[in-house]
Coordinates of C-alpha atoms in Angstrom, one line a residue:
M1 CA 49.4 64.8 94.6
N2 CA 47.0 62.5 96.0
A3 CA 44.0 64.2 97.5
S4 CA 43.2 61.5 100.0
M5 CA 45.0 61.7 103.6
P6 CA 45.8 59.2 106.1
T7 CA 42.8 59.1 108.5
G8 CA 44.1 56.3 111.0
W9 CA 46.8 58.5 113.0
A10 CA 47.8 57.0 116.3
T11 CA 47.6 58.9 119.2
P12 CA 50.8 60.4 120.2
P13 CA 51.5 60.2 124.0
G14 CA 50.5 63.2 126.2
I15 CA 47.9 64.2 123.4
P16 CA 44.4 64.0 124.5
E17 CA 42.2 61.8 121.6
G18 CA 39.8 64.4 121.2
A19 CA 42.2 67.2 120.6
L20 CA 44.0 65.0 118.0
D21 CA 40.8 64.1 116.2
S22 CA 39.9 68.1 116.0
I23 CA 43.7 68.4 114.7
R24 CA 43.1 65.6 112.4
S25 CA 39.9 66.9 111.1
E26 CA 41.1 70.3 110.7
F27 CA 44.1 69.0 108.6
I28 CA 42.1 66.8 106.1
K29 CA 39.6 69.6 105.6
Q30 CA 42.4 72.4 104.7
W31 CA 44.1 69.5 102.4
R32 CA 41.1 68.9 100.4
D33 CA 40.4 72.4 100.2
L34 CA 43.9 72.9 98.6
T35 CA 43.8 70.1 96.4
E36 CA 40.2 71.4 95.0
S37 CA 42.1 74.6 94.9
A38 CA 45.0 73.3 92.9
V39 CA 42.8 71.2 90.6
S40 CA 41.1 74.5 89.5
R41 CA 44.2 76.5 89.5
Q42 CA 43.1 79.0 92.1
L43 CA 45.9 78.2 94.8
P44 CA 45.8 81.1 97.1
A45 CA 49.2 83.2 97.1
I46 CA 51.3 82.8 100.0
T47 CA 52.5 85.6 102.3
D48 CA 55.7 83.7 104.1
R49 CA 58.5 85.5 102.8
R50 CA 60.3 82.2 102.2
F51 CA 57.9 81.3 99.4
A52 CA 57.3 85.2 98.2
S53 CA 59.3 84.8 94.9
P54 CA 57.0 84.6 92.0
A55 CA 58.9 81.3 91.0
W56 CA 57.1 79.6 93.8
S57 CA 53.5 81.1 92.1
A58 CA 54.4 80.5 88.8
N59 CA 54.6 76.6 89.5
P60 CA 51.6 75.1 90.7
S61 CA 53.7 72.0 91.7
Y62 CA 56.1 74.1 94.0
L63 CA 53.0 76.0 95.4
M64 CA 51.2 73.2 96.3
M65 CA 54.3 71.7 98.2
A66 CA 54.6 74.9 100.0
H67 CA 51.1 75.1 101.0
F68 CA 51.4 71.1 102.3
Y69 CA 54.5 71.9 104.3
L70 CA 53.0 75.2 106.1
L71 CA 49.6 73.4 106.6
S72 CA 51.7 70.3 108.0
A73 CA 54.0 72.6 110.5
K74 CA 50.7 74.4 111.6
S75 CA 49.5 70.8 112.4
M76 CA 52.5 69.9 114.4
Q77 CA 52.4 73.5 116.5
R78 CA 49.0 72.3 117.3
M79 CA 49.8 69.0 118.6
V80 CA 52.4 70.7 120.8
D81 CA 49.6 73.2 122.2
A82 CA 47.2 70.7 122.7
S83 CA 49.6 68.1 124.6
D84 CA 49.4 67.7 128.2
A85 CA 52.9 68.7 129.3
D86 CA 53.8 71.4 131.6
Q87 CA 54.4 74.5 130.3
D88 CA 58.4 74.5 130.6
M89 CA 58.2 71.1 128.6
K90 CA 55.7 72.7 126.0
E91 CA 58.2 75.5 125.4
R92 CA 61.0 73.0 124.9
L93 CA 58.9 71.1 122.4
R94 CA 57.8 74.1 120.6
F95 CA 61.7 75.4 120.1
S96 CA 62.4 71.8 119.1
I97 CA 59.8 71.3 116.4
M98 CA 60.6 75.0 115.2
Q99 CA 64.2 73.9 114.6
W100 CA 63.0 71.0 112.9
L101 CA 60.5 72.5 110.7
D102 CA 62.4 75.6 109.5
A103 CA 65.0 73.3 108.9
M104 CA 62.7 71.1 106.7
S105 CA 61.4 73.9 104.6
P106 CA 61.5 73.0 100.7
A107 CA 62.9 76.5 100.6
N108 CA 66.4 75.2 101.8
F109 CA 67.0 72.9 99.2
L110 CA 67.9 73.2 95.6
I111 CA 65.9 70.4 94.2
T112 CA 62.6 71.8 95.9
N113 CA 63.5 75.4 95.4
P114 CA 61.9 76.8 92.3
D115 CA 63.7 80.3 92.7
A116 CA 67.2 79.1 93.3
Q117 CA 66.8 76.6 90.4
E118 CA 65.5 79.6 88.2
T119 CA 68.7 81.6 89.5
L120 CA 70.9 78.8 88.5
L121 CA 69.4 78.8 84.7
K122 CA 69.7 82.6 84.5
T123 CA 73.3 82.5 85.3
G124 CA 74.2 79.5 83.6
G125 CA 75.3 77.6 86.6
E126 CA 77.6 80.4 87.9
S127 CA 75.1 80.9 91.0
I128 CA 76.0 77.2 92.6
V129 CA 79.7 77.9 91.9
A130 CA 79.4 81.2 93.8
G131 CA 77.4 79.6 96.5
M132 CA 80.0 76.9 96.7
N133 CA 82.5 79.6 97.2
N134 CA 80.7 81.2 100.0
F135 CA 80.1 77.9 101.9
F136 CA 83.6 77.2 102.1
A137 CA 84.6 80.4 103.0
D138 CA 82.0 80.0 106.1
V139 CA 83.2 76.7 106.8
Q140 CA 86.6 78.5 107.3
K141 CA 85.1 81.3 109.5
G142 CA 83.2 78.7 111.5
R143 CA 79.7 80.8 110.7
I144 CA 77.2 82.0 108.3
T145 CA 77.8 85.1 106.7
Q146 CA 74.9 87.6 107.3
T147 CA 76.7 91.0 105.8
D148 CA 79.0 91.9 103.5
E149 CA 81.9 92.4 106.1
S150 CA 84.3 93.9 103.7
K151 CA 82.4 97.0 103.8
F152 CA 82.9 97.7 107.7
K153 CA 86.3 98.6 109.7
V154 CA 86.4 99.5 113.3
G155 CA 87.2 102.8 114.0
E156 CA 87.2 103.8 110.2
N157 CA 83.5 103.7 109.4
V158 CA 82.1 102.2 112.6
A159 CA 82.8 103.4 116.2
T160 CA 83.9 106.7 115.1
T161 CA 82.8 109.1 117.3
P162 CA 86.3 110.9 118.5
G163 CA 87.4 110.1 121.8
S164 CA 90.5 108.7 124.1
V165 CA 91.0 106.0 126.3
V166 CA 91.7 107.2 129.6
F167 CA 92.1 104.0 131.6
Q168 CA 92.7 100.5 131.1
N169 CA 93.1 97.0 133.0
K170 CA 92.8 93.5 132.3
Y171 CA 89.0 93.5 132.3
F172 CA 88.1 96.9 130.1
Q173 CA 89.2 100.1 128.6
L174 CA 87.3 103.3 129.7
I175 CA 86.8 105.8 126.7
Q176 CA 86.1 109.4 127.3
Y177 CA 84.3 111.2 124.2
K178 CA 85.4 114.5 122.9
P179 CA 82.3 117.0 124.0
A180 CA 80.3 118.1 121.0
A181 CA 80.4 121.9 122.6
S182 CA 82.0 124.0 125.0
T183 CA 79.8 123.4 127.5
A184 CA 77.9 120.3 128.8
Y185 CA 76.1 119.1 131.8
A186 CA 78.0 118.9 134.7
R187 CA 77.0 115.5 135.7
P188 CA 78.7 112.8 132.9
I189 CA 76.9 109.4 131.8
L190 CA 78.7 106.2 132.1
L191 CA 77.7 103.6 129.6
V192 CA 78.0 99.6 130.1
P193 CA 77.4 97.6 127.0
P194 CA 77.5 93.9 127.4
C195 CA 80.3 91.8 127.2
I196 CA 78.7 89.7 125.3
N197 CA 79.3 91.6 122.1
K198 CA 81.5 94.9 121.4
F199 CA 80.5 98.1 122.7
Y200 CA 79.8 99.6 119.0
V201 CA 76.3 98.7 119.0
L202 CA 76.1 102.1 120.9
D203 CA 78.5 104.1 118.5
L204 CA 77.7 102.2 114.8
Q205 CA 77.7 105.0 111.9
P206 CA 77.3 108.7 112.7
E207 CA 73.5 108.8 111.8
N208 CA 72.7 106.1 114.2
S209 CA 75.1 106.6 117.1
V210 CA 73.6 106.6 120.6
V211 CA 77.2 108.1 121.8
R212 CA 77.1 110.8 119.3
H213 CA 73.4 111.5 120.0
T214 CA 73.7 111.8 123.7
L215 CA 76.8 114.1 122.9
A216 CA 74.8 116.6 120.7
Q217 CA 72.3 116.6 123.6
G218 CA 74.8 118.3 125.6
F219 CA 76.3 115.5 127.9
N220 CA 79.6 114.3 128.8
V221 CA 79.6 110.7 127.8
F222 CA 82.1 108.1 128.9
L223 CA 81.8 104.0 128.0
V224 CA 83.1 100.7 128.9
S225 CA 84.8 98.5 126.1
W226 CA 85.1 95.3 127.6
R227 CA 88.1 93.1 126.5
N228 CA 87.6 90.1 124.6
P229 CA 89.6 87.2 126.3
V230 CA 91.1 84.9 123.8
P231 CA 92.9 81.7 124.3
E232 CA 96.3 82.8 123.8
D233 CA 95.7 85.3 126.7
T234 CA 98.6 84.3 129.4
D235 CA 97.3 86.7 132.2
G236 CA 94.5 84.5 133.6
I237 CA 91.5 86.4 132.4
E238 CA 89.9 82.8 131.6
H239 CA 89.8 82.4 135.4
A240 CA 87.8 85.9 135.8
T241 CA 84.7 85.8 138.1
W242 CA 81.5 87.9 138.2
D243 CA 82.6 89.6 141.5
E244 CA 86.1 90.7 139.7
Y245 CA 83.6 92.2 136.6
L246 CA 81.7 93.9 139.1
E247 CA 84.9 95.2 141.4
D248 CA 87.5 95.8 138.8
G249 CA 85.0 96.5 135.8
V250 CA 81.7 98.4 136.8
L251 CA 82.7 99.9 139.9
K252 CA 86.2 100.8 139.0
A253 CA 84.7 102.5 135.9
I254 CA 82.6 104.7 138.0
S255 CA 85.3 105.5 140.0
V256 CA 87.7 106.5 137.5
V257 CA 84.4 108.7 135.8
Q258 CA 83.9 110.4 139.2
A259 CA 87.5 111.2 139.5
I260 CA 88.0 112.7 135.8
S261 CA 84.7 114.7 136.1
G262 CA 85.2 115.9 139.4
Q263 CA 81.4 114.7 140.3
S264 CA 80.7 112.6 143.6
K265 CA 77.7 111.3 141.5
I266 CA 77.3 110.3 138.0
N267 CA 74.7 109.0 135.5
T268 CA 74.8 105.3 134.5
L269 CA 73.5 103.3 132.0
G270 CA 73.3 99.6 131.2
F271 CA 72.1 97.6 128.2
C272 CA 71.4 94.1 128.0
V273 CA 73.7 91.9 130.5
G274 CA 75.7 95.0 131.2
G275 CA 72.3 96.4 132.7
T276 CA 72.2 93.2 135.0
M277 CA 76.0 93.8 135.9
L278 CA 75.4 97.9 136.5
A279 CA 72.5 97.3 138.9
T280 CA 74.4 94.3 140.7
A281 CA 77.7 96.8 141.3
L282 CA 75.0 99.6 142.2
A283 CA 73.5 97.3 144.8
V284 CA 77.1 96.4 146.1
A285 CA 77.7 99.9 146.6
A286 CA 74.6 100.5 148.4
A287 CA 75.7 97.6 150.5
R288 CA 78.8 99.5 151.3
G289 CA 76.8 102.8 152.2
E290 CA 78.0 104.3 149.1
E291 CA 75.7 106.0 146.3
P292 CA 78.2 106.9 143.2
A293 CA 75.1 107.3 140.9
A294 CA 72.6 109.9 140.5
S295 CA 70.4 107.7 138.2
V296 CA 70.5 104.6 136.3
T297 CA 69.2 103.5 132.7
L298 CA 68.6 100.0 131.7
L299 CA 68.3 99.0 128.3
T300 CA 66.4 95.8 127.5
S301 CA 67.7 94.4 130.5
M302 CA 66.6 91.4 133.2
L303 CA 66.8 91.7 136.9
D304 CA 63.8 89.5 137.6
F305 CA 64.6 86.2 135.5
S306 CA 61.4 84.7 136.2
D307 CA 60.4 84.7 132.5
T308 CA 63.4 84.6 130.4
G309 CA 61.5 83.6 127.2
V310 CA 62.7 81.5 124.3
L311 CA 66.5 81.4 126.2
G312 CA 64.7 79.4 128.6
V313 CA 64.8 76.4 126.5
F314 CA 68.4 76.3 127.2
V315 CA 68.6 76.4 131.0
D316 CA 67.9 73.3 133.4
P317 CA 69.9 71.8 136.3
Q318 CA 71.8 69.6 134.2
Q319 CA 72.8 71.9 131.5
V320 CA 74.3 74.5 134.1
A321 CA 75.9 71.8 136.0
M322 CA 77.9 70.4 132.7
R323 CA 79.0 74.0 132.1
E324 CA 80.3 74.6 135.6
Q325 CA 81.9 71.2 135.2
Q326 CA 83.5 72.4 131.7
M327 CA 84.5 75.7 132.7
G328 CA 83.5 76.9 136.0
H329 CA 87.1 77.2 137.2
G330 CA 88.5 78.6 134.1
G331 CA 88.2 78.5 130.3
L332 CA 86.2 80.3 128.1
M333 CA 82.7 80.6 126.7
T334 CA 83.3 80.8 123.3
A335 CA 81.8 83.5 121.0
R336 CA 81.1 81.1 118.4
E337 CA 78.6 79.1 120.7
L338 CA 77.2 82.0 122.0
A339 CA 76.6 83.5 118.4
T340 CA 75.1 80.1 117.5
T341 CA 72.9 79.9 120.2
F342 CA 71.3 83.4 119.4
S343 CA 71.3 82.7 115.8
F344 CA 68.8 80.0 116.5
L345 CA 66.4 81.7 118.4
R346 CA 65.4 82.9 115.2
P347 CA 66.6 80.3 112.5
N348 CA 64.5 81.6 109.4
E349 CA 65.8 85.0 109.7
L350 CA 69.3 84.3 111.1
V351 CA 70.2 80.9 109.2
W352 CA 68.5 79.5 106.9
N353 CA 67.4 82.9 105.2
Y354 CA 71.4 83.0 104.4
V355 CA 71.4 79.4 103.5
V356 CA 69.3 80.1 100.7
S357 CA 70.6 83.5 99.7
N358 CA 74.4 82.7 100.2
Y359 CA 74.7 79.2 99.1
L360 CA 71.7 78.3 96.9
K361 CA 71.4 81.4 95.1
G362 CA 75.1 82.5 95.3
E363 CA 74.5 86.0 96.3
T364 CA 76.5 88.1 98.6
P365 CA 74.7 89.5 101.7
P366 CA 74.2 93.7 101.4
A367 CA 76.1 95.6 103.6
F368 CA 74.4 96.0 107.1
D369 CA 76.0 97.7 109.9
L370 CA 73.9 96.0 112.7
L371 CA 74.6 92.5 111.3
F372 CA 78.4 93.3 110.9
W373 CA 78.4 94.3 114.6
N374 CA 76.3 90.8 115.4
S375 CA 79.2 88.7 113.8
D376 CA 81.7 90.5 115.7
S377 CA 80.7 88.6 119.2
T378 CA 83.0 87.9 122.3
N379 CA 84.3 85.2 124.3
L380 CA 83.4 85.2 127.9
P381 CA 85.7 83.6 130.8
G382 CA 83.9 80.6 132.2
P383 CA 83.6 81.3 135.7
F384 CA 82.0 84.5 135.3
F385 CA 79.5 82.9 132.5
T386 CA 78.9 79.9 134.8
W387 CA 77.9 82.2 137.9
Y388 CA 75.8 84.1 135.7
F389 CA 74.2 81.4 134.1
R390 CA 73.0 79.7 137.5
N391 CA 72.5 82.9 139.7
T392 CA 70.2 84.3 137.1
Y393 CA 68.8 82.0 134.4
L394 CA 68.6 78.9 136.4
E395 CA 67.8 80.1 140.0
N396 CA 66.7 83.8 139.5
N397 CA 68.6 84.4 142.8
L398 CA 69.5 88.2 142.1
R399 CA 65.8 89.1 142.5
V400 CA 65.8 87.7 146.3
P401 CA 67.2 90.4 148.5
G402 CA 70.1 89.2 150.4
K403 CA 70.1 85.9 148.5
L404 CA 73.5 86.4 147.0
D405 CA 76.7 88.0 148.1
C406 CA 78.5 89.9 145.4
A407 CA 82.2 91.5 146.0
G408 CA 82.1 90.4 149.8
V409 CA 78.5 91.9 150.5
P410 CA 74.7 91.1 150.4
V411 CA 73.0 92.2 147.1
D412 CA 69.3 93.9 147.7
L413 CA 68.6 95.7 144.4
S414 CA 65.7 97.4 146.4
K415 CA 68.6 99.5 148.1
I416 CA 69.1 101.2 144.6
K417 CA 67.1 104.3 145.5
I418 CA 67.7 106.7 142.7
P419 CA 65.8 107.7 139.6
A420 CA 65.6 104.7 137.0
Y421 CA 64.8 104.9 133.3
L422 CA 64.0 101.3 132.2
Y423 CA 63.5 100.6 128.6
A424 CA 62.3 97.4 126.8
S425 CA 61.5 96.4 123.3
R426 CA 57.9 95.2 122.3
E427 CA 59.3 92.3 120.2
D428 CA 62.4 91.5 121.9
H429 CA 63.2 87.5 121.7
I430 CA 66.0 87.9 124.2
V431 CA 64.6 90.0 127.1
P432 CA 60.8 89.4 127.2
W433 CA 59.8 93.1 127.7
K434 CA 57.0 91.9 130.4
T435 CA 60.3 90.3 132.3
S436 CA 62.0 93.9 132.0
Y437 CA 59.1 95.5 133.8
L438 CA 59.5 93.6 136.5
S439 CA 62.5 95.7 137.1
T440 CA 59.8 98.4 138.4
Q441 CA 59.0 96.1 141.1
V442 CA 62.7 95.3 142.2
L443 CA 64.3 98.8 142.3
G444 CA 64.1 101.3 145.3
G445 CA 63.8 104.5 143.6
A446 CA 61.4 106.5 141.1
K447 CA 61.1 104.7 137.9
R448 CA 60.0 105.7 134.3
F449 CA 59.2 102.6 132.1
V450 CA 59.3 103.2 128.3
L451 CA 58.3 100.2 125.7
G452 CA 60.0 100.9 122.1
A453 CA 58.8 99.2 119.1
S454 CA 60.9 96.6 117.4
G455 CA 63.2 93.9 118.6
H456 CA 66.1 93.7 121.3
I457 CA 68.5 95.7 119.0
A458 CA 66.4 97.3 116.3
G459 CA 64.4 98.7 119.0
V460 CA 67.0 100.4 120.8
I461 CA 69.1 101.8 118.1
N462 CA 66.2 104.3 116.7
P463 CA 67.6 107.2 116.0
P464 CA 65.0 110.5 116.3
A465 CA 66.2 111.8 112.5
K466 CA 64.3 108.6 110.7
N467 CA 61.5 109.2 112.5
K468 CA 60.8 105.3 112.6
R469 CA 58.8 103.1 114.8
S470 CA 57.1 104.2 117.9
F471 CA 57.2 104.2 121.7
W472 CA 54.9 103.7 124.4
T473 CA 54.6 105.8 127.9
A474 CA 52.4 105.9 130.6
Q475 CA 51.3 108.5 133.4
N476 CA 52.1 107.6 136.9
D477 CA 54.4 104.6 136.5
Q478 CA 54.5 104.2 140.2
E479 CA 50.8 103.1 140.1
H480 CA 51.1 99.8 138.1
T481 CA 52.3 96.6 139.5
T482 CA 52.0 94.4 136.2
A483 CA 53.2 94.7 132.8
N484 CA 49.6 94.3 131.5
Q485 CA 48.3 97.2 133.8
W486 CA 50.7 99.6 132.4
F487 CA 50.3 98.8 128.9
D488 CA 46.4 99.3 129.3
Q489 CA 47.3 102.8 130.6
A490 CA 49.9 103.3 128.1
I491 CA 49.9 105.9 125.1
E492 CA 51.6 105.5 121.9
N493 CA 54.0 108.1 120.5
P494 CA 55.3 108.2 117.2
G495 CA 59.2 108.0 116.5
S496 CA 61.9 107.5 118.8
W497 CA 62.5 107.0 122.4
W498 CA 65.8 108.8 122.5
N499 CA 64.5 112.2 123.0
D500 CA 62.3 111.4 125.7
W501 CA 64.9 109.6 127.5
T502 CA 67.4 112.8 127.3
T503 CA 64.9 114.9 128.4
W504 CA 64.7 112.8 131.6
L505 CA 68.2 112.7 131.8
A506 CA 68.7 116.2 131.9
K507 CA 66.8 116.3 135.0
Q508 CA 69.5 114.3 136.5
S509 CA 72.4 116.1 135.3
G510 CA 72.6 119.6 137.1
R511 CA 73.6 122.8 135.3
K512 CA 75.6 123.1 132.1
V513 CA 79.5 124.4 132.6
K514 CA 82.3 124.8 130.7
V515 CA 84.1 121.5 129.7
S516 CA 87.9 121.0 128.9
A517 CA 88.9 119.9 125.3
Q518 CA 91.6 117.6 127.2
A519 CA 90.5 114.4 128.0
G520 CA 91.2 112.4 131.1
N521 CA 93.6 114.4 134.1
K522 CA 97.1 113.7 135.6
Y523 CA 95.9 110.8 137.1
Y524 CA 94.1 109.3 134.2
P525 CA 96.2 110.5 130.7
D526 CA 95.3 109.8 127.5
I527 CA 96.3 106.2 126.6
E528 CA 94.9 106.2 122.8
A529 CA 92.5 107.4 120.6
A530 CA 88.9 105.8 120.4
P531 CA 87.7 103.2 119.6
G532 CA 90.8 102.0 121.7
S533 CA 92.4 98.4 120.9
Y534 CA 90.3 96.1 123.0
V535 CA 87.6 96.6 120.6
Q536 CA 89.9 95.3 117.8
V537 CA 90.6 91.8 119.0
R538 CA 88.1 89.6 117.0
A539 CA 87.3 85.9 118.4
V540 CA 88.0 83.5 115.9

């Protein structure tokens, strides 16, 4: 490679000349340093996992190419930071540049990936044949395979906690789980998972099941299993609205749990979008003069959408209007499109990593229950999705008391005056933890905010027995008004947050009483065994 680099760069629009000069000078200096290191055969190792294989460091030409790619990527990102675009435009530019840079990594191409070439030679060409087979299989699926899906089956080795479906309608099935002992806290808990994915993220395998852990701590557990609408359905589910999901979904589930348990108030938990739906439903109940819940737990949920993180790059009035025109009066937001969107929020980890391993190297990805669940996403009714898209991500209407009418009444989240446990994950790229913290300023009751390590899913699914990660808590949660103020006073605790939550939940649950081994009651009989039939429907 030629060590002399261009010095007469034109100034791109929106970047001050002085800032560009600084970026250009730094690029040239670092390039010269690299070329000098290359000449003396002392190129530094690269920590980026895409270039971690010994095959990269063993060949100076490939190693130099990787360094040049990373240096160029860094300079392009600095140019975005230096631009005089507004913050929203910068975020869009960063996202677009990230997509292009990640796609153009030399690791993604056989001709520029020495590790893949080495595998090709070692296997006598079998790796490329296997890779092509993997590729065509994924083309038929319409998605990239992220795990060995043959190792999992819903109801056999994931979603295996014993229980019964005790109610169903066109929106959901309600599962009542078998108690773990002869006694349990009198007040049960209802889990409301997101309808964007299947419920069994909360009931993966026995060792990492939120459901099993909660049962083991002495609680009666009910769970909503949302229906997965498919194009073949003929009952009008593709026209379902946000209000119907509140009225005939969340609020109906609450009333059935009340009837079966004999408790006038129950504990409730919502995860991600399920948390937004649950809080809105409880606000609807409050507007009607009702208080069916004794407590609410929200896991990685947003009620104030003022900062939606990287997902904000997909949100603008034109995009929302287009979706409303496409499906606002009926139709489906497909699982495939939703899954692709979320994958490209972290393209190196969830896209290009598998392009390299599955296609260039012909490998079968290892079995991983979370990624199996991630591949089992769901369709959404168009009217439900477009209402949510406009009123939360675009206009942030849910945050303003009385701005929205849901199920026929004005919504005011501050009217939810019950104890709330609010959990966020520190590295969450879907629900930024500081945005999740804003829920403490919205809800009207006593709040406990807990911050866990890791991301949107891995932070939540963190069983205590593994003694992994950590979580932060603070004294006097009510005294802090900003996330930064809260974190400055927070204390890091080793391990999982699950026991902290169940200790808090026990205080909201009354005394322990004898429980019946029989699911449901005469009005809500046992329909079928858990995990039920709704969860078995896969989106194509």
